[in-house]
Amino acid sequence: MAIKLFKCIPGKKPHYKLYYFDARNLAEPIRQILAYAKVEFEDVRVTPEEWPELKPKLPYGQMPVLEIDGKQLGESSAIARFLADKYKLSGRNEWEKAKVGELAEILKNFRSELTPWLYSKVGFTDADKADERFESVAKPVTKKYFDIFSQFLRTHQGGFYIGNKETYVDLAIADYIFTINKNAPELLAEHQDLLQHVERVQNLPQLKKYIEDLIVILWVFVTVFYVLKQGTNDGKLTDADNERILYRERHPWQ
């Protein structure tokens, strides 16, 4: 179980531990909220081998889970809302908060509808159906939701989805579109506005260093893993090791 401790400014703070697999996916917007707010937290990366033992100890037997001074909060959307409210990333007034919540639900629906293709694409399930689902799922679903996101940007004209200041939904949508673009950039050919928004979010002063470090970590993962393995198990890789390496080689952005 890998744990990375993110440092923050001094002072009495809640003790946060975020549990998730060694992947971005549902946990990444949560990590980015914490990084944006300069909040110290333990980033607990659970391996497939550790998961069966940990699962019954977590709410609903699933991750991500945020542990706050020993108390556990489940469901990625609930965690994101909790942290966004606490660190002033959920809108500046009641109307903005309502619209942020609306857009967060739209993103949740988008992820749900696109998952069959994306999971096939990255090899989680039904890899042999990736091409078929690209045509039947990815193209129509992304067109539907990219048009919605573009409309939000045009309506608010402040560079962000709600008003002229970033909220947690900007972080979440930018991260998901970043993933889609790395897996199938052709889907965003007609939506340069969304890619510009991704760049704007990733260059926020509060996030820039975190994003740069994340990209470096993703690309060096395979090389470092090979080097470390030379001193263990007689330098031999197990089947589980090979699966992790193959996945990271093909999909470093997941």
PDB file of C-alpha atoms in Angstrom:
ATOM      1  CA  MET A   1       0.000   0.000   0.000  1.00  0.00           C
ATOM      2  CA  ALA A   2       1.765   3.121  -1.207  1.00  0.00           C
ATOM      3  CA  ILE A   3       1.261   6.317   0.762  1.00  0.00           C
ATOM      4  CA  LYS A   4       2.358   9.753  -0.396  1.00  0.00           C
ATOM      5  CA  LEU A   5       2.158  12.629   2.072  1.00  0.00           C
ATOM      6  CA  PHE A   6       1.383  16.017   0.568  1.00  0.00           C
ATOM      7  CA  LYS A   7       2.729  18.878   2.684  1.00  0.00           C
ATOM      8  CA  CYS A   8       0.830  22.048   3.443  1.00  0.00           C
ATOM      9  CA  ILE A   9       1.268  25.326   5.273  1.00  0.00           C
ATOM     10  CA  PRO A  10       1.753  25.021   9.052  1.00  0.00           C
ATOM     11  CA  GLY A  11      -1.213  25.094  11.383  1.00  0.00           C
ATOM     12  CA  LYS A  12      -3.769  22.849  13.021  1.00  0.00           C
ATOM     13  CA  LYS A  13      -5.518  20.937  10.240  1.00  0.00           C
ATOM     14  CA  PRO A  14      -7.779  17.898  10.002  1.00  0.00           C
ATOM     15  CA  HIS A  15      -5.919  14.662   9.339  1.00  0.00           C
ATOM     16  CA  TYR A  16      -6.998  13.465   5.896  1.00  0.00           C
ATOM     17  CA  LYS A  17      -6.357  10.034   4.390  1.00  0.00           C
ATOM     18  CA  LEU A  18      -7.635   9.351   0.886  1.00  0.00           C
ATOM     19  CA  TYR A  19      -7.985   5.684  -0.078  1.00  0.00           C
ATOM     20  CA  TYR A  20      -8.084   4.645  -3.727  1.00  0.00           C
ATOM     21  CA  PHE A  21      -6.370   2.348  -6.189  1.00  0.00           C
ATOM     22  CA  ASP A  22      -3.110   3.364  -7.870  1.00  0.00           C
ATOM     23  CA  ALA A  23      -5.001   5.286 -10.530  1.00  0.00           C
ATOM     24  CA  ARG A  24      -6.500   8.713 -11.184  1.00  0.00           C
ATOM     25  CA  ASN A  25     -10.109   8.028 -12.179  1.00  0.00           C
ATOM     26  CA  LEU A  26     -12.659   8.905  -9.442  1.00  0.00           C
ATOM     27  CA  ALA A  27     -10.064   9.997  -6.890  1.00  0.00           C
ATOM     28  CA  GLU A  28      -8.171  12.506  -8.994  1.00  0.00           C
ATOM     29  CA  PRO A  29     -10.607  15.446  -8.665  1.00  0.00           C
ATOM     30  CA  ILE A  30     -10.490  14.926  -4.894  1.00  0.00           C
ATOM     31  CA  ARG A  31      -6.686  14.947  -4.887  1.00  0.00           C
ATOM     32  CA  GLN A  32      -6.724  18.111  -6.971  1.00  0.00           C
ATOM     33  CA  ILE A  33      -9.125  19.898  -4.617  1.00  0.00           C
ATOM     34  CA  LEU A  34      -6.815  19.109  -1.706  1.00  0.00           C
ATOM     35  CA  ALA A  35      -3.742  20.127  -3.688  1.00  0.00           C
ATOM     36  CA  TYR A  36      -5.446  23.358  -4.791  1.00  0.00           C
ATOM     37  CA  ALA A  37      -6.281  24.193  -1.169  1.00  0.00           C
ATOM     38  CA  LYS A  38      -2.719  23.317  -0.057  1.00  0.00           C
ATOM     39  CA  VAL A  39      -4.107  20.806   2.397  1.00  0.00           C
ATOM     40  CA  GLU A  40      -1.879  18.060   3.741  1.00  0.00           C
ATOM     41  CA  PHE A  41      -3.231  14.556   3.144  1.00  0.00           C
ATOM     42  CA  GLU A  42      -2.135  10.959   2.926  1.00  0.00           C
ATOM     43  CA  ASP A  43      -2.658   9.596  -0.573  1.00  0.00           C
ATOM     44  CA  VAL A  44      -3.123   5.884   0.123  1.00  0.00           C
ATOM     45  CA  ARG A  45      -2.747   3.807  -3.067  1.00  0.00           C
ATOM     46  CA  VAL A  46      -4.296   0.374  -2.543  1.00  0.00           C
ATOM     47  CA  THR A  47      -2.941  -2.569  -4.542  1.00  0.00           C
ATOM     48  CA  PRO A  48      -5.182  -5.321  -5.961  1.00  0.00           C
ATOM     49  CA  GLU A  49      -3.612  -7.723  -3.462  1.00  0.00           C
ATOM     50  CA  GLU A  50      -4.529  -5.485  -0.500  1.00  0.00           C
ATOM     51  CA  TRP A  51      -8.051  -4.703  -1.676  1.00  0.00           C
ATOM     52  CA  PRO A  52      -9.887  -7.862  -0.479  1.00  0.00           C
ATOM     53  CA  GLU A  53      -8.731  -7.309   3.113  1.00  0.00           C
ATOM     54  CA  LEU A  54      -9.477  -3.576   3.086  1.00  0.00           C
ATOM     55  CA  LYS A  55     -12.847  -3.729   1.309  1.00  0.00           C
ATOM     56  CA  PRO A  56     -15.033  -4.823   4.272  1.00  0.00           C
ATOM     57  CA  LYS A  57     -13.541  -2.053   6.416  1.00  0.00           C
ATOM     58  CA  LEU A  58     -14.777   0.729   4.120  1.00  0.00           C
ATOM     59  CA  PRO A  59     -18.254   2.243   3.713  1.00  0.00           C
ATOM     60  CA  TYR A  60     -20.231   0.291   1.105  1.00  0.00           C
ATOM     61  CA  GLY A  61     -17.131  -1.763   0.254  1.00  0.00           C
ATOM     62  CA  GLN A  62     -15.876   0.662  -2.365  1.00  0.00           C
ATOM     63  CA  MET A  63     -13.447   3.507  -2.950  1.00  0.00           C
ATOM     64  CA  PRO A  64     -12.581   6.338  -2.930  1.00  0.00           C
ATOM     65  CA  VAL A  65     -12.953   6.932   0.785  1.00  0.00           C
ATOM     66  CA  LEU A  66     -11.812  10.024   2.650  1.00  0.00           C
ATOM     67  CA  GLU A  67     -10.888   9.471   6.275  1.00  0.00           C
ATOM     68  CA  ILE A  68     -11.096  12.639   8.377  1.00  0.00           C
ATOM     69  CA  ASP A  69      -9.624  12.340  11.861  1.00  0.00           C
ATOM     70  CA  GLY A  70     -10.682   8.693  11.867  1.00  0.00           C
ATOM     71  CA  LYS A  71     -14.187   9.256  10.432  1.00  0.00           C
ATOM     72  CA  GLN A  72     -14.903   7.836   6.977  1.00  0.00           C
ATOM     73  CA  LEU A  73     -16.764   9.489   4.113  1.00  0.00           C
ATOM     74  CA  GLY A  74     -17.594   7.507   0.983  1.00  0.00           C
ATOM     75  CA  GLU A  75     -18.849   8.332  -2.539  1.00  0.00           C
ATOM     76  CA  SER A  76     -16.598  10.453  -4.724  1.00  0.00           C
ATOM     77  CA  SER A  77     -19.209  13.142  -5.409  1.00  0.00           C
ATOM     78  CA  ALA A  78     -19.996  13.543  -1.698  1.00  0.00           C
ATOM     79  CA  ILE A  79     -16.294  13.812  -0.852  1.00  0.00           C
ATOM     80  CA  ALA A  80     -15.724  16.421  -3.566  1.00  0.00           C
ATOM     81  CA  ARG A  81     -18.705  18.523  -2.425  1.00  0.00           C
ATOM     82  CA  PHE A  82     -17.612  18.334   1.217  1.00  0.00           C
ATOM     83  CA  LEU A  83     -14.084  19.516   0.439  1.00  0.00           C
ATOM     84  CA  ALA A  84     -15.214  22.120  -2.092  1.00  0.00           C
ATOM     85  CA  ASP A  85     -17.591  23.657   0.456  1.00  0.00           C
ATOM     86  CA  LYS A  86     -14.886  23.651   3.111  1.00  0.00           C
ATOM     87  CA  TYR A  87     -12.227  25.212   0.885  1.00  0.00           C
ATOM     88  CA  LYS A  88     -14.461  27.642  -1.025  1.00  0.00           C
ATOM     89  CA  LEU A  89     -14.471  25.901  -4.390  1.00  0.00           C
ATOM     90  CA  SER A  90     -18.217  25.397  -4.749  1.00  0.00           C
ATOM     91  CA  GLY A  91     -19.367  28.850  -5.889  1.00  0.00           C
ATOM     92  CA  ARG A  92     -19.552  32.320  -4.367  1.00  0.00           C
ATOM     93  CA  ASN A  93     -23.298  32.549  -3.789  1.00  0.00           C
ATOM     94  CA  GLU A  94     -26.357  30.300  -3.609  1.00  0.00           C
ATOM     95  CA  TRP A  95     -27.071  30.487  -7.343  1.00  0.00           C
ATOM     96  CA  GLU A  96     -23.510  29.660  -8.345  1.00  0.00           C
ATOM     97  CA  LYS A  97     -23.504  26.745  -5.895  1.00  0.00           C
ATOM     98  CA  ALA A  98     -26.741  25.470  -7.427  1.00  0.00           C
ATOM     99  CA  LYS A  99     -25.315  25.685 -10.962  1.00  0.00           C
ATOM    100  CA  VAL A 100     -22.090  24.005  -9.866  1.00  0.00           C
ATOM    101  CA  GLY A 101     -24.187  21.187  -8.403  1.00  0.00           C
ATOM    102  CA  GLU A 102     -26.172  20.956 -11.635  1.00  0.00           C
ATOM    103  CA  LEU A 103     -23.017  20.677 -13.727  1.00  0.00           C
ATOM    104  CA  ALA A 104     -21.540  18.111 -11.333  1.00  0.00           C
ATOM    105  CA  GLU A 105     -24.602  15.923 -11.926  1.00  0.00           C
ATOM    106  CA  ILE A 106     -24.197  16.352 -15.690  1.00  0.00           C
ATOM    107  CA  LEU A 107     -20.573  15.234 -15.405  1.00  0.00           C
ATOM    108  CA  LYS A 108     -21.649  12.223 -13.336  1.00  0.00           C
ATOM    109  CA  ASN A 109     -24.108  11.216 -16.065  1.00  0.00           C
ATOM    110  CA  PHE A 110     -21.438  11.746 -18.724  1.00  0.00           C
ATOM    111  CA  ARG A 111     -18.979   9.473 -16.945  1.00  0.00           C
ATOM    112  CA  SER A 112     -21.638   6.807 -16.517  1.00  0.00           C
ATOM    113  CA  GLU A 113     -22.598   6.847 -20.199  1.00  0.00           C
ATOM    114  CA  LEU A 114     -19.010   6.905 -21.472  1.00  0.00           C
ATOM    115  CA  THR A 115     -17.645   4.233 -19.117  1.00  0.00           C
ATOM    116  CA  PRO A 116     -18.461   1.213 -21.349  1.00  0.00           C
ATOM    117  CA  TRP A 117     -16.209   2.596 -24.095  1.00  0.00           C
ATOM    118  CA  LEU A 118     -13.465   3.998 -21.872  1.00  0.00           C
ATOM    119  CA  TYR A 119     -13.144   0.788 -19.853  1.00  0.00           C
ATOM    120  CA  SER A 120     -12.897  -1.183 -23.086  1.00  0.00           C
ATOM    121  CA  LYS A 121     -10.351   1.270 -24.437  1.00  0.00           C
ATOM    122  CA  VAL A 122      -8.028   0.944 -21.438  1.00  0.00           C
ATOM    123  CA  GLY A 123      -8.547  -2.804 -21.131  1.00  0.00           C
ATOM    124  CA  PHE A 124     -10.523  -3.002 -17.896  1.00  0.00           C
ATOM    125  CA  THR A 125     -13.376  -4.905 -19.536  1.00  0.00           C
ATOM    126  CA  ASP A 126     -14.253  -6.176 -23.016  1.00  0.00           C
ATOM    127  CA  ALA A 127     -11.116  -4.868 -24.728  1.00  0.00           C
ATOM    128  CA  ASP A 128     -12.216  -6.597 -27.926  1.00  0.00           C
ATOM    129  CA  LYS A 129     -15.249  -4.273 -28.107  1.00  0.00           C
ATOM    130  CA  ALA A 130     -13.303  -1.005 -27.907  1.00  0.00           C
ATOM    131  CA  ASP A 131     -13.572  -0.170 -31.617  1.00  0.00           C
ATOM    132  CA  GLU A 132     -17.255  -1.024 -31.771  1.00  0.00           C
ATOM    133  CA  ARG A 133     -18.010   1.054 -28.678  1.00  0.00           C
ATOM    134  CA  PHE A 134     -15.999   3.957 -30.030  1.00  0.00           C
ATOM    135  CA  GLU A 135     -18.564   4.275 -32.810  1.00  0.00           C
ATOM    136  CA  SER A 136     -21.699   3.328 -30.870  1.00  0.00           C
ATOM    137  CA  VAL A 137     -20.886   4.955 -27.517  1.00  0.00           C
ATOM    138  CA  ALA A 138     -17.927   7.342 -27.538  1.00  0.00           C
ATOM    139  CA  LYS A 139     -18.844   9.432 -30.568  1.00  0.00           C
ATOM    140  CA  PRO A 140     -22.515  10.156 -29.744  1.00  0.00           C
ATOM    141  CA  VAL A 141     -21.993  10.471 -25.980  1.00  0.00           C
ATOM    142  CA  THR A 142     -19.048  12.860 -26.198  1.00  0.00           C
ATOM    143  CA  LYS A 143     -20.797  15.001 -28.810  1.00  0.00           C
ATOM    144  CA  LYS A 144     -23.833  15.314 -26.539  1.00  0.00           C
ATOM    145  CA  TYR A 145     -21.877  16.325 -23.448  1.00  0.00           C
ATOM    146  CA  PHE A 146     -19.139  18.340 -25.125  1.00  0.00           C
ATOM    147  CA  ASP A 147     -21.874  20.516 -26.647  1.00  0.00           C
ATOM    148  CA  ILE A 148     -23.338  21.009 -23.163  1.00  0.00           C
ATOM    149  CA  PHE A 149     -19.977  21.961 -21.666  1.00  0.00           C
ATOM    150  CA  SER A 150     -19.267  24.360 -24.536  1.00  0.00           C
ATOM    151  CA  GLN A 151     -22.628  26.020 -23.961  1.00  0.00           C
ATOM    152  CA  PHE A 152     -21.761  26.557 -20.290  1.00  0.00           C
ATOM    153  CA  LEU A 153     -18.477  28.218 -21.277  1.00  0.00           C
ATOM    154  CA  ARG A 154     -20.190  30.465 -23.821  1.00  0.00           C
ATOM    155  CA  THR A 155     -22.921  31.434 -21.371  1.00  0.00           C
ATOM    156  CA  HIS A 156     -20.620  32.454 -18.547  1.00  0.00           C
ATOM    157  CA  GLN A 157     -17.788  33.930 -20.659  1.00  0.00           C
ATOM    158  CA  GLY A 158     -15.375  34.067 -17.753  1.00  0.00           C
ATOM    159  CA  GLY A 159     -13.052  31.294 -18.806  1.00  0.00           C
ATOM    160  CA  PHE A 160     -14.652  28.869 -16.360  1.00  0.00           C
ATOM    161  CA  TYR A 161     -17.901  26.930 -16.296  1.00  0.00           C
ATOM    162  CA  ILE A 162     -19.679  28.951 -13.603  1.00  0.00           C
ATOM    163  CA  GLY A 163     -18.964  32.660 -13.323  1.00  0.00           C
ATOM    164  CA  ASN A 164     -15.439  33.961 -13.835  1.00  0.00           C
ATOM    165  CA  LYS A 165     -13.715  31.940 -11.119  1.00  0.00           C
ATOM    166  CA  GLU A 166     -12.756  28.285 -10.903  1.00  0.00           C
ATOM    167  CA  THR A 167     -14.822  25.818  -8.882  1.00  0.00           C
ATOM    168  CA  TYR A 168     -14.352  22.150  -8.142  1.00  0.00           C
ATOM    169  CA  VAL A 169     -16.442  21.223 -11.163  1.00  0.00           C
ATOM    170  CA  ASP A 170     -13.862  22.957 -13.372  1.00  0.00           C
ATOM    171  CA  LEU A 171     -11.192  20.718 -11.879  1.00  0.00           C
ATOM    172  CA  ALA A 172     -13.310  17.581 -12.307  1.00  0.00           C
ATOM    173  CA  ILE A 173     -14.386  18.234 -15.903  1.00  0.00           C
ATOM    174  CA  ALA A 174     -10.898  19.321 -16.960  1.00  0.00           C
ATOM    175  CA  ASP A 175      -9.395  16.148 -15.527  1.00  0.00           C
ATOM    176  CA  TYR A 176     -11.914  13.912 -17.308  1.00  0.00           C
ATOM    177  CA  ILE A 177     -11.518  15.681 -20.644  1.00  0.00           C
ATOM    178  CA  PHE A 178      -7.743  15.453 -20.208  1.00  0.00           C
ATOM    179  CA  THR A 179      -8.140  11.671 -19.916  1.00  0.00           C
ATOM    180  CA  ILE A 180     -10.415  11.451 -22.959  1.00  0.00           C
ATOM    181  CA  ASN A 181      -8.044  13.560 -25.026  1.00  0.00           C
ATOM    182  CA  LYS A 182      -5.072  11.344 -24.171  1.00  0.00           C
ATOM    183  CA  ASN A 183      -7.011   8.237 -25.211  1.00  0.00           C
ATOM    184  CA  ALA A 184      -8.862   9.560 -28.276  1.00  0.00           C
ATOM    185  CA  PRO A 185      -7.898  13.138 -29.250  1.00  0.00           C
ATOM    186  CA  GLU A 186     -10.026  12.957 -32.378  1.00  0.00           C
ATOM    187  CA  LEU A 187     -13.125  13.220 -30.182  1.00  0.00           C
ATOM    188  CA  LEU A 188     -12.134  16.778 -29.256  1.00  0.00           C
ATOM    189  CA  ALA A 189     -11.226  17.972 -32.738  1.00  0.00           C
ATOM    190  CA  GLU A 190     -14.225  20.327 -32.832  1.00  0.00           C
ATOM    191  CA  HIS A 191     -14.001  21.415 -29.202  1.00  0.00           C
ATOM    192  CA  GLN A 192     -10.830  23.413 -28.832  1.00  0.00           C
ATOM    193  CA  ASP A 193     -12.643  25.540 -26.248  1.00  0.00           C
ATOM    194  CA  LEU A 194     -12.743  22.547 -23.903  1.00  0.00           C
ATOM    195  CA  LEU A 195      -9.037  21.864 -24.407  1.00  0.00           C
ATOM    196  CA  GLN A 196      -8.293  25.524 -23.725  1.00  0.00           C
ATOM    197  CA  HIS A 197     -10.259  25.184 -20.499  1.00  0.00           C
ATOM    198  CA  VAL A 198      -8.186  22.134 -19.530  1.00  0.00           C
ATOM    199  CA  GLU A 199      -5.006  24.126 -20.104  1.00  0.00           C
ATOM    200  CA  ARG A 200      -6.393  27.054 -18.114  1.00  0.00           C
ATOM    201  CA  VAL A 201      -7.202  24.819 -15.142  1.00  0.00           C
ATOM    202  CA  GLN A 202      -3.896  22.956 -15.244  1.00  0.00           C
ATOM    203  CA  ASN A 203      -2.037  26.278 -15.238  1.00  0.00           C
ATOM    204  CA  LEU A 204      -3.799  27.687 -12.198  1.00  0.00           C
ATOM    205  CA  PRO A 205      -1.064  28.765  -9.756  1.00  0.00           C
ATOM    206  CA  GLN A 206      -2.606  26.550  -7.066  1.00  0.00           C
ATOM    207  CA  LEU A 207      -2.465  23.457  -9.326  1.00  0.00           C
ATOM    208  CA  LYS A 208       0.398  23.943 -11.772  1.00  0.00           C
ATOM    209  CA  LYS A 209       3.125  22.268  -9.714  1.00  0.00           C
ATOM    210  CA  TYR A 210       0.842  19.363  -8.753  1.00  0.00           C
ATOM    211  CA  ILE A 211      -0.110  18.732 -12.399  1.00  0.00           C
ATOM    212  CA  GLU A 212       3.494  18.904 -13.576  1.00  0.00           C
ATOM    213  CA  ASP A 213       4.558  16.410 -10.913  1.00  0.00           C
ATOM    214  CA  LEU A 214       1.633  14.138 -11.790  1.00  0.00           C
ATOM    215  CA  ILE A 215       2.576  13.990 -15.470  1.00  0.00           C
ATOM    216  CA  VAL A 216       6.203  13.198 -14.649  1.00  0.00           C
ATOM    217  CA  ILE A 217       5.139  10.453 -12.231  1.00  0.00           C
ATOM    218  CA  LEU A 218       2.879   8.859 -14.849  1.00  0.00           C
ATOM    219  CA  TRP A 219       5.605   8.692 -17.478  1.00  0.00           C
ATOM    220  CA  VAL A 220       8.417   7.406 -15.247  1.00  0.00           C
ATOM    221  CA  PHE A 221       6.291   4.767 -13.493  1.00  0.00           C
ATOM    222  CA  VAL A 222       7.276   1.858 -15.718  1.00  0.00           C
ATOM    223  CA  THR A 223      11.008   2.651 -15.707  1.00  0.00           C
ATOM    224  CA  VAL A 224      11.185   3.030 -11.930  1.00  0.00           C
ATOM    225  CA  PHE A 225       9.145  -0.110 -11.395  1.00  0.00           C
ATOM    226  CA  TYR A 226      11.571  -2.147 -13.500  1.00  0.00           C
ATOM    227  CA  VAL A 227      14.586  -0.769 -11.621  1.00  0.00           C
ATOM    228  CA  LEU A 228      13.099  -1.445  -8.193  1.00  0.00           C
ATOM    229  CA  LYS A 229      12.176  -4.987  -9.155  1.00  0.00           C
ATOM    230  CA  GLN A 230      15.804  -5.827  -9.901  1.00  0.00           C
ATOM    231  CA  GLY A 231      16.469  -6.037  -6.173  1.00  0.00           C
ATOM    232  CA  THR A 232      13.495  -8.259  -5.339  1.00  0.00           C
ATOM    233  CA  ASN A 233      12.288 -11.691  -6.294  1.00  0.00           C
ATOM    234  CA  ASP A 234      15.635 -12.426  -7.994  1.00  0.00           C
ATOM    235  CA  GLY A 235      14.842  -9.706 -10.508  1.00  0.00           C
ATOM    236  CA  LYS A 236      11.847 -11.648 -11.834  1.00  0.00           C
ATOM    237  CA  LEU A 237       8.471 -10.081 -12.445  1.00  0.00           C
ATOM    238  CA  THR A 238       5.310 -11.796 -11.281  1.00  0.00           C
ATOM    239  CA  ASP A 239       2.206 -12.027 -13.463  1.00  0.00           C
ATOM    240  CA  ALA A 240       0.655  -9.231 -11.389  1.00  0.00           C
ATOM    241  CA  ASP A 241       3.761  -7.079 -11.936  1.00  0.00           C
ATOM    242  CA  ASN A 242       3.587  -7.638 -15.682  1.00  0.00           C
ATOM    243  CA  GLU A 243      -0.096  -6.724 -15.772  1.00  0.00           C
ATOM    244  CA  ARG A 244       0.543  -3.455 -13.951  1.00  0.00           C
ATOM    245  CA  ILE A 245       3.475  -2.592 -16.214  1.00  0.00           C
ATOM    246  CA  LEU A 246       1.549  -3.410 -19.387  1.00  0.00           C
ATOM    247  CA  TYR A 247      -1.369  -1.293 -18.235  1.00  0.00           C
ATOM    248  CA  ARG A 248       0.857   1.691 -17.411  1.00  0.00           C
ATOM    249  CA  GLU A 249       2.740   1.393 -20.705  1.00  0.00           C
ATOM    250  CA  ARG A 250      -0.471   1.484 -22.701  1.00  0.00           C
ATOM    251  CA  HIS A 251      -2.440   3.890 -20.527  1.00  0.00           C
ATOM    252  CA  PRO A 252      -0.173   6.169 -18.486  1.00  0.00           C
ATOM    253  CA  TRP A 253      -2.948   8.751 -18.230  1.00  0.00           C
ATOM    254  CA  GLN A 254      -5.447   6.623 -16.306  1.00  0.00           C
TER     255      GLN A 254
END
